[in-house]
Coordinates of C-alpha atoms in Angstrom, one line a residue:
X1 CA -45.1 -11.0 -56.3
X2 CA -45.3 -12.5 -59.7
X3 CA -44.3 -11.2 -63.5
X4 CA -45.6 -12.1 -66.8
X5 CA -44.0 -11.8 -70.5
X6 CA -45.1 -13.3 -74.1
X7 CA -43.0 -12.6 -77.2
X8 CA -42.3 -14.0 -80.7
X9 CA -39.0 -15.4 -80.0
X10 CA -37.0 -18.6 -81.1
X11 CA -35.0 -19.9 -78.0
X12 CA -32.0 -17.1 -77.7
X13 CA -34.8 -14.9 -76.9
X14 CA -36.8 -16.9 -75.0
X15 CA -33.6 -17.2 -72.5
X16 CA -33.6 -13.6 -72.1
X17 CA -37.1 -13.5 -71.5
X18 CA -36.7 -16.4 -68.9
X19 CA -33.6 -14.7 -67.1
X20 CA -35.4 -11.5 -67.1
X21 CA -38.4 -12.7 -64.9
X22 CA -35.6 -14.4 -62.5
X23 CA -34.6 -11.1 -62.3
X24 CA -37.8 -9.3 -61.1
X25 CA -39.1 -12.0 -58.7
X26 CA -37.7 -12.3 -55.8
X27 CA -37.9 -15.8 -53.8
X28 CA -39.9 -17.3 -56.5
X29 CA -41.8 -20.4 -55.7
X30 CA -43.1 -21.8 -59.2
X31 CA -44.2 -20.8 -63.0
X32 CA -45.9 -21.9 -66.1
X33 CA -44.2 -21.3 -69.3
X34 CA -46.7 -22.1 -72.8
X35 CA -44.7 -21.8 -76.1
X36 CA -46.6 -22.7 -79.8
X37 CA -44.5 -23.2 -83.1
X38 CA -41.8 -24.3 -83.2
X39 CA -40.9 -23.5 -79.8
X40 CA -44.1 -26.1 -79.2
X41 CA -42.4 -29.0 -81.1
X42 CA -39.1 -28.4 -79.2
X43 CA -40.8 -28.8 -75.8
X44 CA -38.0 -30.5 -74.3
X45 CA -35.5 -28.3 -75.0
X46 CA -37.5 -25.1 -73.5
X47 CA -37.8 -27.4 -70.4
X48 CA -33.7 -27.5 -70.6
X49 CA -34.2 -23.4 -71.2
X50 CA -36.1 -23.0 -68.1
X51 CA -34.1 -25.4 -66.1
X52 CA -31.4 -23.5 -66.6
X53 CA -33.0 -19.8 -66.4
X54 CA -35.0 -20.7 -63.1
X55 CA -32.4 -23.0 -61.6
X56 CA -34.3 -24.3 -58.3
X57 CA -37.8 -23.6 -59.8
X58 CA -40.2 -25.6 -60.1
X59 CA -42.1 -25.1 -63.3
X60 CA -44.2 -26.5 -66.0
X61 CA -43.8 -26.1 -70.1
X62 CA -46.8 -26.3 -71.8
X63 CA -46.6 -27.3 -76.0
X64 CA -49.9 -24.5 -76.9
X65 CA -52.1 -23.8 -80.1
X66 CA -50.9 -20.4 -79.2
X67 CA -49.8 -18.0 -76.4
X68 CA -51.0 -15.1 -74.8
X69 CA -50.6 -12.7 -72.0
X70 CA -52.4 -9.3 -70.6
X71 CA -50.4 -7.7 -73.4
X72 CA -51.9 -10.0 -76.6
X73 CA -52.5 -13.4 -77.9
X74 CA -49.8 -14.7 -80.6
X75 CA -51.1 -17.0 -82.8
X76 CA -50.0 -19.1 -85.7
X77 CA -46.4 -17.8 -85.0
X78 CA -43.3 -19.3 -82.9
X79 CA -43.9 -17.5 -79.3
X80 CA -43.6 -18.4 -75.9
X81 CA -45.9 -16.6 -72.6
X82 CA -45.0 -16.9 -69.2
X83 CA -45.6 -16.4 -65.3
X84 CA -43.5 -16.7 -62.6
X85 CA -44.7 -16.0 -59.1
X86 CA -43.6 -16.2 -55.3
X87 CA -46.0 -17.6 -52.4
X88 CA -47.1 -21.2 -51.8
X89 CA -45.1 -24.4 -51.9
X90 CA -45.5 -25.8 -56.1
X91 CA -44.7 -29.7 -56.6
X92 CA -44.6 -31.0 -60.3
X93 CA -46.5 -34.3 -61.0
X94 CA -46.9 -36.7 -63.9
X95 CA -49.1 -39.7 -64.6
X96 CA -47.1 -42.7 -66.2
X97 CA -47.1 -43.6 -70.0
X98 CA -49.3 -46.3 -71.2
X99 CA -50.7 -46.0 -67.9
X100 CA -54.4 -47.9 -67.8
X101 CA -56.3 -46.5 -65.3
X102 CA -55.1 -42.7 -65.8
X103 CA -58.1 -41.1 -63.8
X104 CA -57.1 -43.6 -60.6
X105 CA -53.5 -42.6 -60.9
X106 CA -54.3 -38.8 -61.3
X107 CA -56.3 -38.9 -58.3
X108 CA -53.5 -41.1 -56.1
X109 CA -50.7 -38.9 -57.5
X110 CA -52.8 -35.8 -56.4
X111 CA -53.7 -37.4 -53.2
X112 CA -50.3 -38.2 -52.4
X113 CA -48.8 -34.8 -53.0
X114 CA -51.7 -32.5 -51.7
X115 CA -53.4 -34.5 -48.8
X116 CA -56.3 -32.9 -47.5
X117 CA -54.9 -29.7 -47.6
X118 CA -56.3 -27.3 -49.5
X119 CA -55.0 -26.9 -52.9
X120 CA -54.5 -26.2 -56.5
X121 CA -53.6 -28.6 -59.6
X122 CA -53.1 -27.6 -62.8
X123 CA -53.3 -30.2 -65.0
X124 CA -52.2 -29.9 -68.8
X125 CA -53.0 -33.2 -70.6
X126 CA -52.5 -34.7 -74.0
X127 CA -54.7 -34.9 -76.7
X128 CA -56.4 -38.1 -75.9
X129 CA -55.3 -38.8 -72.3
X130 CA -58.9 -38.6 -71.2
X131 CA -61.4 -39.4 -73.1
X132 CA -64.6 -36.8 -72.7
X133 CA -67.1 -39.9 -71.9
X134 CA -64.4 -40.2 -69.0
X135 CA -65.2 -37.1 -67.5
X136 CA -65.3 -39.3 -63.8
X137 CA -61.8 -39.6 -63.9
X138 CA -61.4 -35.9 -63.0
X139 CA -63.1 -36.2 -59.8
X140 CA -60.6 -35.9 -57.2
X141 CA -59.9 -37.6 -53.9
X142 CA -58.8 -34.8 -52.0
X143 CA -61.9 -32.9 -51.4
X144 CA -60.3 -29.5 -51.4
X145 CA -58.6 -29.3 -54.0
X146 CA -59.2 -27.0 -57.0
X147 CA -58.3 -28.4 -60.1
X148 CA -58.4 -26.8 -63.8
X149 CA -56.2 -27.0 -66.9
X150 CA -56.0 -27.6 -70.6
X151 CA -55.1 -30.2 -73.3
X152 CA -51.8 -29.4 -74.9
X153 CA -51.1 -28.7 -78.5
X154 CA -49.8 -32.5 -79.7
X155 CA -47.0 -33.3 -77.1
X156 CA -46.6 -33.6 -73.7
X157 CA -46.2 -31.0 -71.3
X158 CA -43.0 -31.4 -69.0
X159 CA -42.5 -30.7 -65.3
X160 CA -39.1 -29.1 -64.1
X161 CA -38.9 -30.1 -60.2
X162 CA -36.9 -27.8 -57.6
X163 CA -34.5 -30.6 -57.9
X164 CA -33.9 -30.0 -62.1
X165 CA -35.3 -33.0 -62.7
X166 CA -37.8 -33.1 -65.9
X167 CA -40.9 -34.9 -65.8
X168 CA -44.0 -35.9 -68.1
X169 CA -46.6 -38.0 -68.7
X170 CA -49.3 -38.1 -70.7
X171 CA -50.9 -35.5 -67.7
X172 CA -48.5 -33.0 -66.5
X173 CA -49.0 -30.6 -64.1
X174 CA -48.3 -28.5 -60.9
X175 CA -50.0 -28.9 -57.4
X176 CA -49.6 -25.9 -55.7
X177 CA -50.4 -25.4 -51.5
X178 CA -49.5 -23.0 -48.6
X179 CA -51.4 -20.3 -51.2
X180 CA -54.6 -19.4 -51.0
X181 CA -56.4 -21.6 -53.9
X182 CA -57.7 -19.3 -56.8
X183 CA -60.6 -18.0 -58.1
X184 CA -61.7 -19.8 -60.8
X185 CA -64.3 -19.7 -63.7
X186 CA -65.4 -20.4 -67.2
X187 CA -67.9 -19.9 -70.6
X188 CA -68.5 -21.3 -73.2
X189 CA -68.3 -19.7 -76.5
X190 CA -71.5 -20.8 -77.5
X191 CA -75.4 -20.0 -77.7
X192 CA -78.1 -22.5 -76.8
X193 CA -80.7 -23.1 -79.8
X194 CA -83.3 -25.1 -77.3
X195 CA -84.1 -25.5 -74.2
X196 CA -82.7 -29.1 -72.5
X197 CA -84.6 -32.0 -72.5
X198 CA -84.1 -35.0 -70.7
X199 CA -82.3 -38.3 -72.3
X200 CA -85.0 -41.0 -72.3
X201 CA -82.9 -43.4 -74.4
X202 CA -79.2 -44.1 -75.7
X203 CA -77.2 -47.0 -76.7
X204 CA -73.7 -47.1 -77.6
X205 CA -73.4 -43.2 -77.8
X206 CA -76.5 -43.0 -79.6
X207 CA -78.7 -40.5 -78.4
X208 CA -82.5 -41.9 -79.5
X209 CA -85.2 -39.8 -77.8
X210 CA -84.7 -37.1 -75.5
X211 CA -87.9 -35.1 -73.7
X212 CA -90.3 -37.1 -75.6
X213 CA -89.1 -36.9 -79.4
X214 CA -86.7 -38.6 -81.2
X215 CA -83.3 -36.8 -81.1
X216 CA -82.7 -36.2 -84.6
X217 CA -86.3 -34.2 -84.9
X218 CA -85.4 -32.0 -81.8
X219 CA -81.7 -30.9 -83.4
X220 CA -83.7 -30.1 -87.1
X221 CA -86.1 -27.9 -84.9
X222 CA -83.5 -26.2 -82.7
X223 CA -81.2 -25.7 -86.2
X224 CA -84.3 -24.7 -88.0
X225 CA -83.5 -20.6 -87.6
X226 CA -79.9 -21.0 -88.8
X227 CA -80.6 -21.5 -93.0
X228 CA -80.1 -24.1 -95.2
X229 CA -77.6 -25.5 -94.2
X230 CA -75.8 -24.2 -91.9
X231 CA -72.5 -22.5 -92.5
X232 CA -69.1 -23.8 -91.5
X233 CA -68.9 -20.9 -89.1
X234 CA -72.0 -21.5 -87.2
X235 CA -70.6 -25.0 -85.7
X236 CA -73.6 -27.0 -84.2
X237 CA -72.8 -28.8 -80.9
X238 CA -74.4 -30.6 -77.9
X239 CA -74.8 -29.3 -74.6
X240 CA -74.7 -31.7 -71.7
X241 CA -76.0 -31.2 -68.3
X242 CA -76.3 -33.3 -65.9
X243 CA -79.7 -34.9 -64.7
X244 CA -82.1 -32.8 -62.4
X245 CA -82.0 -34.2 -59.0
X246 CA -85.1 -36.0 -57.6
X247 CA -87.5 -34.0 -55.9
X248 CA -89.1 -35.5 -52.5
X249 CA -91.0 -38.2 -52.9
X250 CA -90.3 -38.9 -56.6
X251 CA -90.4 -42.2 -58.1
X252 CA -86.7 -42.5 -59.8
X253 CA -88.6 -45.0 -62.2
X254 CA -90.6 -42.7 -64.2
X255 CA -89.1 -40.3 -66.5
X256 CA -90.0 -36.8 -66.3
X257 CA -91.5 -34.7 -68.6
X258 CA -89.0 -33.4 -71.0
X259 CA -91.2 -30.7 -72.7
X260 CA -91.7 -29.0 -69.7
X261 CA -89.0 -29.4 -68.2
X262 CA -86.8 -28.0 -70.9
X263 CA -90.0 -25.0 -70.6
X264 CA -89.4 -24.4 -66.9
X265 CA -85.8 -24.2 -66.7
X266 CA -83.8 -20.7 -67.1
X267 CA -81.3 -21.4 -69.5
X268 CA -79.0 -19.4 -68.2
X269 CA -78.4 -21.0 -65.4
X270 CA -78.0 -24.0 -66.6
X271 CA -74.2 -26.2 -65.8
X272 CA -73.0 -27.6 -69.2
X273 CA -70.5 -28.7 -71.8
X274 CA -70.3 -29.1 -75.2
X275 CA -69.6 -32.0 -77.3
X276 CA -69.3 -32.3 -80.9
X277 CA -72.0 -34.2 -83.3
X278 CA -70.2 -37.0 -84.4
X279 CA -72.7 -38.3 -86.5
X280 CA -76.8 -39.5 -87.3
X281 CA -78.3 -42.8 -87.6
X282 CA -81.5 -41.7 -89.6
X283 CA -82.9 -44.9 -89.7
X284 CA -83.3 -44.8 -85.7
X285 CA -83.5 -40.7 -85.8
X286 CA -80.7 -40.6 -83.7
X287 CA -77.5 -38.7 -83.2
X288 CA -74.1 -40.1 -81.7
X289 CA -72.7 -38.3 -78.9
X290 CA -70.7 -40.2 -76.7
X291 CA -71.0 -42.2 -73.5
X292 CA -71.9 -39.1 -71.7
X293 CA -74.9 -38.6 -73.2
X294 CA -76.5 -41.4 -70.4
X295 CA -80.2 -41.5 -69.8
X296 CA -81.0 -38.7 -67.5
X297 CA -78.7 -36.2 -68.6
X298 CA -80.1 -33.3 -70.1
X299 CA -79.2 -32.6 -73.8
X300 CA -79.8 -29.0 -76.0
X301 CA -78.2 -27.7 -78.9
X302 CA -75.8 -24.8 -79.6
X303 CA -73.9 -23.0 -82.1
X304 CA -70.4 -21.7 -81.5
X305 CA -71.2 -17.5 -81.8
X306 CA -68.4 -15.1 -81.5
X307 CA -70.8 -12.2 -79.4
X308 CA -71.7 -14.7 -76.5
X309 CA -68.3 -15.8 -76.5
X310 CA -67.1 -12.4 -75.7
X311 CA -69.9 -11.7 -73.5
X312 CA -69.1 -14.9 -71.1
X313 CA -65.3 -13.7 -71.2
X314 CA -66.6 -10.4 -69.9
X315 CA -69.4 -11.9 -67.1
X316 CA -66.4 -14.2 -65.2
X317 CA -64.0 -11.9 -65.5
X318 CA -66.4 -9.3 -63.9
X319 CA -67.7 -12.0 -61.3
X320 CA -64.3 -13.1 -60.6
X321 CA -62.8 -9.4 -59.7
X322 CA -66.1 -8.9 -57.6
X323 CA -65.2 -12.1 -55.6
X324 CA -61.3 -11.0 -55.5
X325 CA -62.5 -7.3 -53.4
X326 CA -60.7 -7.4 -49.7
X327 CA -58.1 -9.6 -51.4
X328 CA -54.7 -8.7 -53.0
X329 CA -54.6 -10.5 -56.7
X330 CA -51.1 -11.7 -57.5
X331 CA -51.5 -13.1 -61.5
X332 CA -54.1 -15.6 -63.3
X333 CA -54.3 -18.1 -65.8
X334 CA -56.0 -17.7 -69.1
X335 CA -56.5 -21.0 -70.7
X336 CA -58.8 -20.4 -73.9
X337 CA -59.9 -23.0 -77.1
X338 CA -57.8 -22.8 -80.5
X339 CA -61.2 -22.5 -82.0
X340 CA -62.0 -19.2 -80.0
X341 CA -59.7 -16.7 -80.9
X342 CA -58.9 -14.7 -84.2
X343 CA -60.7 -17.9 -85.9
X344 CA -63.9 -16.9 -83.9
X345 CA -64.2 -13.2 -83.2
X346 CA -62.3 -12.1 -87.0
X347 CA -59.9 -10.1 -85.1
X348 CA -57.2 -10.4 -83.3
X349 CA -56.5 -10.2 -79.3
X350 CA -60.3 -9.9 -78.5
X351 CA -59.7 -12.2 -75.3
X352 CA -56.3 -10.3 -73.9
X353 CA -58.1 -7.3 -74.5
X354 CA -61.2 -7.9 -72.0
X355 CA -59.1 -8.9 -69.5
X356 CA -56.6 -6.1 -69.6
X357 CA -59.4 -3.9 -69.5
X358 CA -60.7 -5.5 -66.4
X359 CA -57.2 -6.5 -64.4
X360 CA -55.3 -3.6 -66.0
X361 CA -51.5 -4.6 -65.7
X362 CA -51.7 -7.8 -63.4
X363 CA -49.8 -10.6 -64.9
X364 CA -51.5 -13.0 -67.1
X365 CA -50.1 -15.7 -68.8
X366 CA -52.1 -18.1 -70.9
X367 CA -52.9 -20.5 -74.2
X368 CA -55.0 -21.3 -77.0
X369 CA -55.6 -25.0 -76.3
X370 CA -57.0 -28.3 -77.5
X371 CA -59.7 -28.4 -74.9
X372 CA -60.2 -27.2 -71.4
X373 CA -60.4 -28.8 -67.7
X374 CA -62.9 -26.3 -66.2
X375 CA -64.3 -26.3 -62.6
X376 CA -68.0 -28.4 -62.1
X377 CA -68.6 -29.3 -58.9
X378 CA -66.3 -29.0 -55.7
X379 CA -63.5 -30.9 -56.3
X380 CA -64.3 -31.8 -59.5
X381 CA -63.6 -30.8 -63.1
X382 CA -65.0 -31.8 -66.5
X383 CA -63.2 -31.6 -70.0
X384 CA -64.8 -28.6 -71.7
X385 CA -64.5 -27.6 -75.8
X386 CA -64.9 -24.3 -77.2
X387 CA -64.5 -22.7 -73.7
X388 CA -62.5 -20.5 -71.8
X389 CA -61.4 -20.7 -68.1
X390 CA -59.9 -18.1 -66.0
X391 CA -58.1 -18.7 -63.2
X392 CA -57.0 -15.5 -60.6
X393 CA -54.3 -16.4 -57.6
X394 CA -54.4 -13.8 -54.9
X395 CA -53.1 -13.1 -51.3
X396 CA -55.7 -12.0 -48.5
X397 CA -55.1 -8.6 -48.0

């Protein structure tokens, strides 16, 4: 069983909220709690809130952009959104401040408290805890796990064990066994202006020549449709994939064709994320990028467009309910970029209202965040940008 609620409230109101779900959930076994505003500055004392609403609970509070739920997204306003669920066994976790190695932590901490058990970790993470070009650190030990999340607001979010003990780190989050893990998916809120071509060289971030060209020449051709320039709203960005493997036989020393490649390959079906520009270096005709953009990976272009983004929202949505048929959904998880939203589609609650048209009245509880932790490979997750990851917990039926 599980219940949902999002309001504008200041703390008086978000008690009453808070004592309400303790109310309608029996035997509850964890819950998620995002507040923006000013709420979102006073992160701590919503922790004290819900330590004292959920006495025994284990929880997590999570400074947001903004909130939303299967009723509406609040933004630029003081709210709070919540879920609180029975089912499963939910430990609270934080990694360490000042902590060096913060992707071998996260994985000991999650090895530690999930073992090879199948599980779930949420992971909400400040702004700068992991660096993109860091995506590795992600990977986790225990190869069942399912992990997804989002970057907070500013702050930190902060655990509330069983024990009322409050927790955080620079990553906070819940690990969650006994329940089945979720369904989880995400999209970008973007549309690819090329095909991908294969990084032939980079140093120091510097993207130099990808699929044969320079890498300055193949973004003026893939912008070349948009105008002169640009406008703010159509944001380009980078699209990383990760390299094709090697077919049989292949000698890994000689680079492929990136023309063709990039010709062959269905776009949609192509595994990426986006990165921002940072910068050119015209005397080299190249673009900076980041450490991620390695020799090998595949790079295209994007804009940021509103209609795709809604689009993607609907297609996992639809894919995940398919997937969810002979089982009994309990709530999800919405965690969606600050710059989708009202910013993006002009209008408000565009995102709440594709998924209460396809869950209806299941409890959703989510937030506009700094960036996202979406699902790659098993086990694994990659820090995503303008991108929106659903997440739907279920029983088997």
């Amino acid at each position: 069983m599980a219940r949902s609620f999002s309001a504008t409230c200041g703390p008086d109101g978000l008690l009453q909220h808070l004592a309400d779900l303790r109310s309608a959930v029996p035997s509850p076994s964890g819950g998620v709690v995002f507040v923006s505003g000013q709420l979102a500055q006073r992160a701590s004392g919503v922790a004290e809130l819900v330590r004292s609403a959920w006495r025994d609970v284990p929880a997590c509070v999570v400074p947001a952009a903004g909130v939303l739920s299967e009723r509406g997204e609040i933004e630029g306003d003081t709210g709070a959104s919540g879920v609180l669920w029975s089912g499963g066994q939910v430990t609270p976790f934080a990694l360490p401040e000042r902590a060096e190695e913060p992707g071998r932590l996260l994985r000991e901490a999650l090895a530690r408290t999930v073992d090879q058990r199948s599980a779930t970790a949420i992971l909400f993470a400040r702004p700068g805890a992991f660096a993109p070009e860091r995506h590795e650190a992600l990977a986790l030990s225990a190869p069942n796990a399912c992990l997804f999340g989002a970057g907070t607001a500013s702050g930190s979010a902060i655990g509330v064990t069983s024990q009322g003990e409050l927790i955080e780190g620079p990553a906070t989050g819940l690990a969650i066994t006994g329940f089945a893990p979720p369904l989880v998916d995400a999209s970008p809120a973007a549309r690819l202006l090329s095909g991908f071509h294969r990084i032939d060289e980079a140093s120091g971030g510097v993207v130099l020549r990808a699929g044969g060209r320079p890498a300055l020449d193949l973004l003026s051709a893939a912008t070349a449709t948009l105008g002169e320039p640009p406008s703010a709203q159509q944001l380009i960005l980078a699209a990383l994939a990760d390299p094709l493997p090697d077919p049989p036989g292949a000698d890994r020393g000689e680079p492929r064709g990136g023309a063709a490649e990039a010709e062959a390959e269905a776009l949609d079906s192509v595994h990426y994320v986006l990165r921002p520009v940072r910068g050119i270096d015209p005397s080299r005709r190249g673009l900076l990028l980041g450490d991620e953009a390695r020799p090998g990976a595949r790079l295209a272009f994007a804009v940021r467009d509103a209609a795709v983004g809604r689009a993607g929202l609907e297609g996992i949505a639809r894919q995940v309910s398919r997937s969810a048929l002979g089982s009994a959904p309990r709530f999800a998880l919405y965690l969606t970029c600050a710059g989708r939203g009202q910013g993006l589609y002009g209008t408000p609650d565009v995102e709440a209202r594709i998924l209460r048209q396809r869950f209806a009245d299941l409890p959703i509880a989510g937030m506009h965040s700094s960036f996202e932790i979406a699902p790659w490979a098993r086990g694994q997750a990659r820090l995503a940008l303008y991108t929106g990851v659903l997440a739907l917990f279920r029983a088997p039926s």
